């Protein structure tokens, strides 16, 4: 079998033209991706700087505001009942409640702050509904 014979001028043109065409095609494919890489690198660096700034920002001071009413004997039971009813109305399951007094310098008053951790189970939209009802 005999190959295709090309004139020397055409062979020379193909020897130069094919690599140049391959280079142009590869640049057409790679360059837009490289531009996207440069943009994303700049975005990542900006987000890293924001994260570093947020991590190094001091926490806001704890509020020293005192409640306006004295505690009542049945208040914690009513609070628990209200939380359970809110969770039930949002189709969430109430898992637990953990209350602990906040350790702050004694101000001399009779009222003390209490921090409460509430655990509920549910899907994301249901938990969002619970939080919305809790805020209202």
PDB file of N, CA and C in Angstrom, residues 30-111:
ATOM      1  N   UNK A  30      -8.562  26.082  26.786  1.00  0.00           N
ATOM      2  CA  UNK A  30      -7.928  26.245  28.094  1.00  0.00           C
ATOM      3  C   UNK A  30      -8.071  27.664  28.637  1.00  0.00           C
ATOM      4  N   UNK A  31      -7.949  28.681  27.819  1.00  0.00           N
ATOM      5  CA  UNK A  31      -7.916  30.056  28.298  1.00  0.00           C
ATOM      6  C   UNK A  31      -9.182  30.463  29.061  1.00  0.00           C
ATOM      7  N   UNK A  32     -10.398  30.155  28.574  1.00  0.00           N
ATOM      8  CA  UNK A  32     -11.580  30.518  29.373  1.00  0.00           C
ATOM      9  C   UNK A  32     -11.588  29.828  30.745  1.00  0.00           C
ATOM     10  N   UNK A  33     -11.145  28.588  30.791  1.00  0.00           N
ATOM     11  CA  UNK A  33     -11.054  27.889  32.074  1.00  0.00           C
ATOM     12  C   UNK A  33     -10.028  28.534  32.987  1.00  0.00           C
ATOM     13  N   UNK A  34      -8.932  28.993  32.424  1.00  0.00           N
ATOM     14  CA  UNK A  34      -7.898  29.659  33.215  1.00  0.00           C
ATOM     15  C   UNK A  34      -8.425  30.984  33.770  1.00  0.00           C
ATOM     16  N   UNK A  35      -9.183  31.716  32.939  1.00  0.00           N
ATOM     17  CA  UNK A  35      -9.770  32.967  33.429  1.00  0.00           C
ATOM     18  C   UNK A  35     -10.703  32.690  34.611  1.00  0.00           C
ATOM     19  N   UNK A  36     -11.501  31.649  34.506  1.00  0.00           N
ATOM     20  CA  UNK A  36     -12.407  31.276  35.600  1.00  0.00           C
ATOM     21  C   UNK A  36     -11.602  30.901  36.848  1.00  0.00           C
ATOM     22  N   UNK A  37     -10.488  30.196  36.650  1.00  0.00           N
ATOM     23  CA  UNK A  37      -9.621  29.819  37.768  1.00  0.00           C
ATOM     24  C   UNK A  37      -9.071  31.062  38.470  1.00  0.00           C
ATOM     25  N   UNK A  38      -8.633  32.042  37.703  1.00  0.00           N
ATOM     26  CA  UNK A  38      -8.093  33.275  38.289  1.00  0.00           C
ATOM     27  C   UNK A  38      -9.191  34.007  39.070  1.00  0.00           C
ATOM     28  N   UNK A  39     -10.413  34.074  38.506  1.00  0.00           N
ATOM     29  CA  UNK A  39     -11.518  34.740  39.206  1.00  0.00           C
ATOM     30  C   UNK A  39     -11.845  34.024  40.517  1.00  0.00           C
ATOM     31  N   UNK A  40     -11.906  32.705  40.461  1.00  0.00           N
ATOM     32  CA  UNK A  40     -12.237  31.929  41.663  1.00  0.00           C
ATOM     33  C   UNK A  40     -11.129  32.034  42.712  1.00  0.00           C
ATOM     34  N   UNK A  41      -9.878  32.076  42.267  1.00  0.00           N
ATOM     35  CA  UNK A  41      -8.773  32.232  43.215  1.00  0.00           C
ATOM     36  C   UNK A  41      -8.879  33.563  43.952  1.00  0.00           C
ATOM     37  N   UNK A  42      -9.219  34.624  43.221  1.00  0.00           N
ATOM     38  CA  UNK A  42      -9.385  35.933  43.854  1.00  0.00           C
ATOM     39  C   UNK A  42     -10.566  35.915  44.828  1.00  0.00           C
ATOM     40  N   UNK A  43     -11.654  35.256  44.433  1.00  0.00           N
ATOM     41  CA  UNK A  43     -12.830  35.172  45.306  1.00  0.00           C
ATOM     42  C   UNK A  43     -12.509  34.383  46.573  1.00  0.00           C
ATOM     43  N   UNK A  44     -11.780  33.275  46.434  1.00  0.00           N
ATOM     44  CA  UNK A  44     -11.405  32.458  47.592  1.00  0.00           C
ATOM     45  C   UNK A  44     -10.506  33.258  48.526  1.00  0.00           C
ATOM     46  N   UNK A  45      -9.570  33.992  47.971  1.00  0.00           N
ATOM     47  CA  UNK A  45      -8.671  34.790  48.810  1.00  0.00           C
ATOM     48  C   UNK A  45      -9.446  35.867  49.570  1.00  0.00           C
ATOM     49  N   UNK A  46     -10.410  36.501  48.896  1.00  0.00           N
ATOM     50  CA  UNK A  46     -11.229  37.514  49.560  1.00  0.00           C
ATOM     51  C   UNK A  46     -12.035  36.883  50.695  1.00  0.00           C
ATOM     52  N   UNK A  47     -12.609  35.696  50.446  1.00  0.00           N
ATOM     53  CA  UNK A  47     -13.385  35.018  51.480  1.00  0.00           C
ATOM     54  C   UNK A  47     -12.494  34.572  52.634  1.00  0.00           C
ATOM     55  N   UNK A  48     -11.263  34.179  52.349  1.00  0.00           N
ATOM     56  CA  UNK A  48     -10.326  33.820  53.422  1.00  0.00           C
ATOM     57  C   UNK A  48     -10.024  35.022  54.306  1.00  0.00           C
ATOM     58  N   UNK A  49      -9.840  36.187  53.673  1.00  0.00           N
ATOM     59  CA  UNK A  49      -9.582  37.396  54.444  1.00  0.00           C
ATOM     60  C   UNK A  49     -10.786  37.749  55.318  1.00  0.00           C
ATOM     61  N   UNK A  50     -12.008  37.621  54.757  1.00  0.00           N
ATOM     62  CA  UNK A  50     -13.210  37.893  55.542  1.00  0.00           C
ATOM     63  C   UNK A  50     -13.331  36.917  56.708  1.00  0.00           C
ATOM     64  N   UNK A  51     -13.036  35.640  56.455  1.00  0.00           N
ATOM     65  CA  UNK A  51     -13.098  34.635  57.511  1.00  0.00           C
ATOM     66  C   UNK A  51     -12.080  34.946  58.605  1.00  0.00           C
ATOM     67  N   UNK A  52     -10.875  35.326  58.209  1.00  0.00           N
ATOM     68  CA  UNK A  52      -9.836  35.670  59.188  1.00  0.00           C
ATOM     69  C   UNK A  52     -10.290  36.861  60.033  1.00  0.00           C
ATOM     70  N   UNK A  53     -10.894  37.851  59.366  1.00  0.00           N
ATOM     71  CA  UNK A  53     -11.376  39.027  60.081  1.00  0.00           C
ATOM     72  C   UNK A  53     -12.493  38.642  61.053  1.00  0.00           C
ATOM     73  N   UNK A  54     -13.410  37.763  60.617  1.00  0.00           N
ATOM     74  CA  UNK A  54     -14.501  37.339  61.492  1.00  0.00           C
ATOM     75  C   UNK A  54     -13.990  36.526  62.677  1.00  0.00           C
ATOM     76  N   UNK A  55     -12.994  35.666  62.422  1.00  0.00           N
ATOM     77  CA  UNK A  55     -12.452  34.857  63.515  1.00  0.00           C
ATOM     78  C   UNK A  55     -11.748  35.720  64.550  1.00  0.00           C
ATOM     79  N   UNK A  56     -11.150  36.812  64.116  1.00  0.00           N
ATOM     80  CA  UNK A  56     -10.396  37.667  65.030  1.00  0.00           C
ATOM     81  C   UNK A  56     -11.230  38.794  65.631  1.00  0.00           C
ATOM     82  N   UNK A  57     -12.499  38.889  65.250  1.00  0.00           N
ATOM     83  CA  UNK A  57     -13.372  39.907  65.811  1.00  0.00           C
ATOM     84  C   UNK A  57     -13.796  39.475  67.213  1.00  0.00           C
ATOM     85  N   UNK A  58     -13.662  40.349  68.197  1.00  0.00           N
ATOM     86  CA  UNK A  58     -14.070  39.960  69.555  1.00  0.00           C
ATOM     87  C   UNK A  58     -15.586  39.786  69.639  1.00  0.00           C
ATOM     88  N   UNK A  59     -16.006  38.909  70.540  1.00  0.00           N
ATOM     89  CA  UNK A  59     -17.429  38.671  70.745  1.00  0.00           C
ATOM     90  C   UNK A  59     -18.074  39.899  71.369  1.00  0.00           C
ATOM     91  N   UNK A  60     -19.340  40.139  71.061  1.00  0.00           N
ATOM     92  CA  UNK A  60     -20.009  41.284  71.681  1.00  0.00           C
ATOM     93  C   UNK A  60     -20.177  41.042  73.178  1.00  0.00           C
ATOM     94  N   UNK A  61     -20.239  42.100  73.947  1.00  0.00           N
ATOM     95  CA  UNK A  61     -20.377  41.921  75.398  1.00  0.00           C
ATOM     96  C   UNK A  61     -21.721  41.285  75.745  1.00  0.00           C
ATOM     97  N   UNK A  62     -21.720  40.525  76.828  1.00  0.00           N
ATOM     98  CA  UNK A  62     -22.944  39.886  77.300  1.00  0.00           C
ATOM     99  C   UNK A  62     -23.877  40.960  77.836  1.00  0.00           C
ATOM    100  N   UNK A  63     -25.126  40.857  77.465  1.00  0.00           N
ATOM    101  CA  UNK A  63     -26.112  41.839  77.897  1.00  0.00           C
ATOM    102  C   UNK A  63     -26.303  41.756  79.408  1.00  0.00           C
ATOM    103  N   UNK A  64     -26.295  42.877  80.054  1.00  0.00           N
ATOM    104  CA  UNK A  64     -26.484  42.932  81.501  1.00  0.00           C
ATOM    105  C   UNK A  64     -27.916  43.355  81.850  1.00  0.00           C
ATOM    106  N   UNK A  65     -28.811  43.291  80.873  1.00  0.00           N
ATOM    107  CA  UNK A  65     -30.190  43.708  81.124  1.00  0.00           C
ATOM    108  C   UNK A  65     -30.874  42.721  82.061  1.00  0.00           C
ATOM    109  N   UNK A  66     -31.629  43.243  82.973  1.00  0.00           N
ATOM    110  CA  UNK A  66     -32.357  42.412  83.928  1.00  0.00           C
ATOM    111  C   UNK A  66     -33.802  42.261  83.470  1.00  0.00           C
ATOM    112  N   UNK A  67     -34.403  41.101  83.729  1.00  0.00           N
ATOM    113  CA  UNK A  67     -35.810  40.940  83.368  1.00  0.00           C
ATOM    114  C   UNK A  67     -36.684  41.896  84.168  1.00  0.00           C
ATOM    115  N   UNK A  68     -37.834  42.193  83.623  1.00  0.00           N
ATOM    116  CA  UNK A  68     -38.703  43.177  84.261  1.00  0.00           C
ATOM    117  C   UNK A  68     -39.604  42.574  85.328  1.00  0.00           C
ATOM    118  N   UNK A  69     -39.682  41.242  85.403  1.00  0.00           N
ATOM    119  CA  UNK A  69     -40.603  40.621  86.366  1.00  0.00           C
ATOM    120  C   UNK A  69     -39.863  39.613  87.229  1.00  0.00           C
ATOM    121  N   UNK A  70     -40.370  39.422  88.420  1.00  0.00           N
ATOM    122  CA  UNK A  70     -39.806  38.414  89.321  1.00  0.00           C
ATOM    123  C   UNK A  70     -40.231  37.025  88.850  1.00  0.00           C
ATOM    124  N   UNK A  71     -39.412  36.003  89.102  1.00  0.00           N
ATOM    125  CA  UNK A  71     -39.795  34.652  88.690  1.00  0.00           C
ATOM    126  C   UNK A  71     -40.981  34.139  89.505  1.00  0.00           C
ATOM    127  N   UNK A  72     -41.836  33.374  88.832  1.00  0.00           N
ATOM    128  CA  UNK A  72     -42.997  32.783  89.486  1.00  0.00           C
ATOM    129  C   UNK A  72     -42.765  31.286  89.633  1.00  0.00           C
ATOM    130  N   UNK A  73     -43.433  30.630  90.589  1.00  0.00           N
ATOM    131  CA  UNK A  73     -43.207  29.197  90.800  1.00  0.00           C
ATOM    132  C   UNK A  73     -43.520  28.333  89.575  1.00  0.00           C
ATOM    133  N   UNK A  74     -44.564  28.607  88.825  1.00  0.00           N
ATOM    134  CA  UNK A  74     -44.936  27.762  87.685  1.00  0.00           C
ATOM    135  C   UNK A  74     -44.398  28.245  86.356  1.00  0.00           C
ATOM    136  N   UNK A  75     -43.528  29.237  86.399  1.00  0.00           N
ATOM    137  CA  UNK A  75     -43.056  29.837  85.153  1.00  0.00           C
ATOM    138  C   UNK A  75     -42.273  28.847  84.295  1.00  0.00           C
ATOM    139  N   UNK A  76     -41.386  28.063  84.884  1.00  0.00           N
ATOM    140  CA  UNK A  76     -40.578  27.137  84.089  1.00  0.00           C
ATOM    141  C   UNK A  76     -41.444  26.048  83.461  1.00  0.00           C
ATOM    142  N   UNK A  77     -42.479  25.582  84.162  1.00  0.00           N
ATOM    143  CA  UNK A  77     -43.377  24.573  83.596  1.00  0.00           C
ATOM    144  C   UNK A  77     -44.178  25.155  82.432  1.00  0.00           C
ATOM    145  N   UNK A  78     -44.645  26.389  82.572  1.00  0.00           N
ATOM    146  CA  UNK A  78     -45.372  27.039  81.472  1.00  0.00           C
ATOM    147  C   UNK A  78     -44.456  27.249  80.274  1.00  0.00           C
ATOM    148  N   UNK A  79     -43.207  27.629  80.546  1.00  0.00           N
ATOM    149  CA  UNK A  79     -42.227  27.826  79.476  1.00  0.00           C
ATOM    150  C   UNK A  79     -42.007  26.519  78.715  1.00  0.00           C
ATOM    151  N   UNK A  80     -41.826  25.426  79.444  1.00  0.00           N
ATOM    152  CA  UNK A  80     -41.640  24.122  78.820  1.00  0.00           C
ATOM    153  C   UNK A  80     -42.872  23.733  78.010  1.00  0.00           C
ATOM    154  N   UNK A  81     -44.049  23.936  78.566  1.00  0.00           N
ATOM    155  CA  UNK A  81     -45.286  23.626  77.842  1.00  0.00           C
ATOM    156  C   UNK A  81     -45.429  24.444  76.576  1.00  0.00           C
ATOM    157  N   UNK A  82     -45.048  25.715  76.650  1.00  0.00           N
ATOM    158  CA  UNK A  82     -45.115  26.583  75.471  1.00  0.00           C
ATOM    159  C   UNK A  82     -44.146  26.099  74.392  1.00  0.00           C
ATOM    160  N   UNK A  83     -42.935  25.728  74.783  1.00  0.00           N
ATOM    161  CA  UNK A  83     -41.965  25.223  73.807  1.00  0.00           C
ATOM    162  C   UNK A  83     -42.445  23.931  73.156  1.00  0.00           C
ATOM    163  N   UNK A  84     -43.002  23.029  73.959  1.00  0.00           N
ATOM    164  CA  UNK A  84     -43.504  21.759  73.417  1.00  0.00           C
ATOM    165  C   UNK A  84     -44.650  22.016  72.448  1.00  0.00           C
ATOM    166  N   UNK A  85     -45.552  22.931  72.780  1.00  0.00           N
ATOM    167  CA  UNK A  85     -46.672  23.218  71.874  1.00  0.00           C
ATOM    168  C   UNK A  85     -46.183  23.879  70.589  1.00  0.00           C
ATOM    169  N   UNK A  86     -45.175  24.751  70.678  1.00  0.00           N
ATOM    170  CA  UNK A  86     -44.607  25.348  69.465  1.00  0.00           C
ATOM    171  C   UNK A  86     -43.963  24.286  68.587  1.00  0.00           C
ATOM    172  N   UNK A  87     -43.211  23.372  69.197  1.00  0.00           N
ATOM    173  CA  UNK A  87     -42.566  22.303  68.427  1.00  0.00           C
ATOM    174  C   UNK A  87     -43.610  21.404  67.780  1.00  0.00           C
ATOM    175  N   UNK A  88     -44.661  21.078  68.509  1.00  0.00           N
ATOM    176  CA  UNK A  88     -45.713  20.216  67.966  1.00  0.00           C
ATOM    177  C   UNK A  88     -46.442  20.904  66.820  1.00  0.00           C
ATOM    178  N   UNK A  89     -46.730  22.185  66.955  1.00  0.00           N
ATOM    179  CA  UNK A  89     -47.438  22.901  65.884  1.00  0.00           C
ATOM    180  C   UNK A  89     -46.581  23.038  64.633  1.00  0.00           C
ATOM    181  N   UNK A  90     -45.258  22.969  64.777  1.00  0.00           N
ATOM    182  CA  UNK A  90     -44.354  23.039  63.622  1.00  0.00           C
ATOM    183  C   UNK A  90     -43.997  21.648  63.106  1.00  0.00           C
ATOM    184  N   UNK A  91     -44.678  20.605  63.614  1.00  0.00           N
ATOM    185  CA  UNK A  91     -44.416  19.207  63.224  1.00  0.00           C
ATOM    186  C   UNK A  91     -42.997  18.777  63.562  1.00  0.00           C
ATOM    187  N   UNK A  92     -42.479  19.277  64.664  1.00  0.00           N
ATOM    188  CA  UNK A  92     -41.167  18.869  65.163  1.00  0.00           C
ATOM    189  C   UNK A  92     -41.376  18.023  66.419  1.00  0.00           C
ATOM    190  N   UNK A  93     -40.346  17.277  66.770  1.00  0.00           N
ATOM    191  CA  UNK A  93     -40.400  16.472  67.988  1.00  0.00           C
ATOM    192  C   UNK A  93     -39.519  17.133  69.037  1.00  0.00           C
ATOM    193  N   UNK A  94     -40.082  17.400  70.196  1.00  0.00           N
ATOM    194  CA  UNK A  94     -39.330  17.993  71.298  1.00  0.00           C
ATOM    195  C   UNK A  94     -38.452  16.908  71.910  1.00  0.00           C
ATOM    196  N   UNK A  95     -37.133  17.141  71.964  1.00  0.00           N
ATOM    197  CA  UNK A  95     -36.194  16.139  72.465  1.00  0.00           C
ATOM    198  C   UNK A  95     -35.787  16.429  73.899  1.00  0.00           C
ATOM    199  N   UNK A  96     -35.434  17.665  74.187  1.00  0.00           N
ATOM    200  CA  UNK A  96     -34.977  17.948  75.538  1.00  0.00           C
ATOM    201  C   UNK A  96     -34.791  19.426  75.807  1.00  0.00           C
ATOM    202  N   UNK A  97     -34.606  19.706  77.083  1.00  0.00           N
ATOM    203  CA  UNK A  97     -34.418  21.071  77.556  1.00  0.00           C
ATOM    204  C   UNK A  97     -33.363  21.031  78.646  1.00  0.00           C
ATOM    205  N   UNK A  98     -32.403  21.913  78.559  1.00  0.00           N
ATOM    206  CA  UNK A  98     -31.335  21.963  79.558  1.00  0.00           C
ATOM    207  C   UNK A  98     -31.187  23.412  80.004  1.00  0.00           C
ATOM    208  N   UNK A  99     -31.506  23.694  81.245  1.00  0.00           N
ATOM    209  CA  UNK A  99     -31.403  25.052  81.781  1.00  0.00           C
ATOM    210  C   UNK A  99     -30.278  25.115  82.793  1.00  0.00           C
ATOM    211  N   UNK A 100     -29.534  26.189  82.733  1.00  0.00           N
ATOM    212  CA  UNK A 100     -28.450  26.392  83.692  1.00  0.00           C
ATOM    213  C   UNK A 100     -28.324  27.884  83.959  1.00  0.00           C
ATOM    214  N   UNK A 101     -28.072  28.265  85.204  1.00  0.00           N
ATOM    215  CA  UNK A 101     -27.874  29.688  85.485  1.00  0.00           C
ATOM    216  C   UNK A 101     -26.602  30.195  84.815  1.00  0.00           C
ATOM    217  N   UNK A 102     -26.664  31.420  84.345  1.00  0.00           N
ATOM    218  CA  UNK A 102     -25.505  32.041  83.710  1.00  0.00           C
ATOM    219  C   UNK A 102     -24.563  32.514  84.798  1.00  0.00           C
ATOM    220  N   UNK A 103     -23.303  32.221  84.638  1.00  0.00           N
ATOM    221  CA  UNK A 103     -22.310  32.614  85.641  1.00  0.00           C
ATOM    222  C   UNK A 103     -21.831  34.039  85.317  1.00  0.00           C
ATOM    223  N   UNK A 104     -22.387  34.990  86.037  1.00  0.00           N
ATOM    224  CA  UNK A 104     -21.977  36.389  85.896  1.00  0.00           C
ATOM    225  C   UNK A 104     -21.679  36.922  87.285  1.00  0.00           C
ATOM    226  N   UNK A 105     -21.003  38.037  87.322  1.00  0.00           N
ATOM    227  CA  UNK A 105     -20.701  38.653  88.614  1.00  0.00           C
ATOM    228  C   UNK A 105     -22.009  39.019  89.311  1.00  0.00           C
ATOM    229  N   UNK A 106     -22.091  38.738  90.588  1.00  0.00           N
ATOM    230  CA  UNK A 106     -23.310  38.987  91.353  1.00  0.00           C
ATOM    231  C   UNK A 106     -23.555  40.491  91.419  1.00  0.00           C
ATOM    232  N   UNK A 107     -24.731  40.892  90.953  1.00  0.00           N
ATOM    233  CA  UNK A 107     -25.034  42.319  90.912  1.00  0.00           C
ATOM    234  C   UNK A 107     -25.769  42.790  92.161  1.00  0.00           C
ATOM    235  N   UNK A 108     -26.081  41.873  93.068  1.00  0.00           N
ATOM    236  CA  UNK A 108     -26.758  42.265  94.294  1.00  0.00           C
ATOM    237  C   UNK A 108     -28.266  42.163  94.197  1.00  0.00           C
ATOM    238  N   UNK A 109     -28.815  41.963  92.998  1.00  0.00           N
ATOM    239  CA  UNK A 109     -30.261  41.853  92.837  1.00  0.00           C
ATOM    240  C   UNK A 109     -30.732  40.430  93.079  1.00  0.00           C
ATOM    241  N   UNK A 110     -32.041  40.265  93.157  1.00  0.00           N
ATOM    242  CA  UNK A 110     -32.616  38.948  93.384  1.00  0.00           C
ATOM    243  C   UNK A 110     -32.855  38.192  92.081  1.00  0.00           C
ATOM    244  N   UNK A 111     -32.812  38.867  90.968  1.00  0.00           N
ATOM    245  CA  UNK A 111     -33.103  38.251  89.677  1.00  0.00           C
ATOM    246  C   UNK A 111     -31.813  37.697  89.084  1.00  0.00           C
TER     247      UNK A 111
END
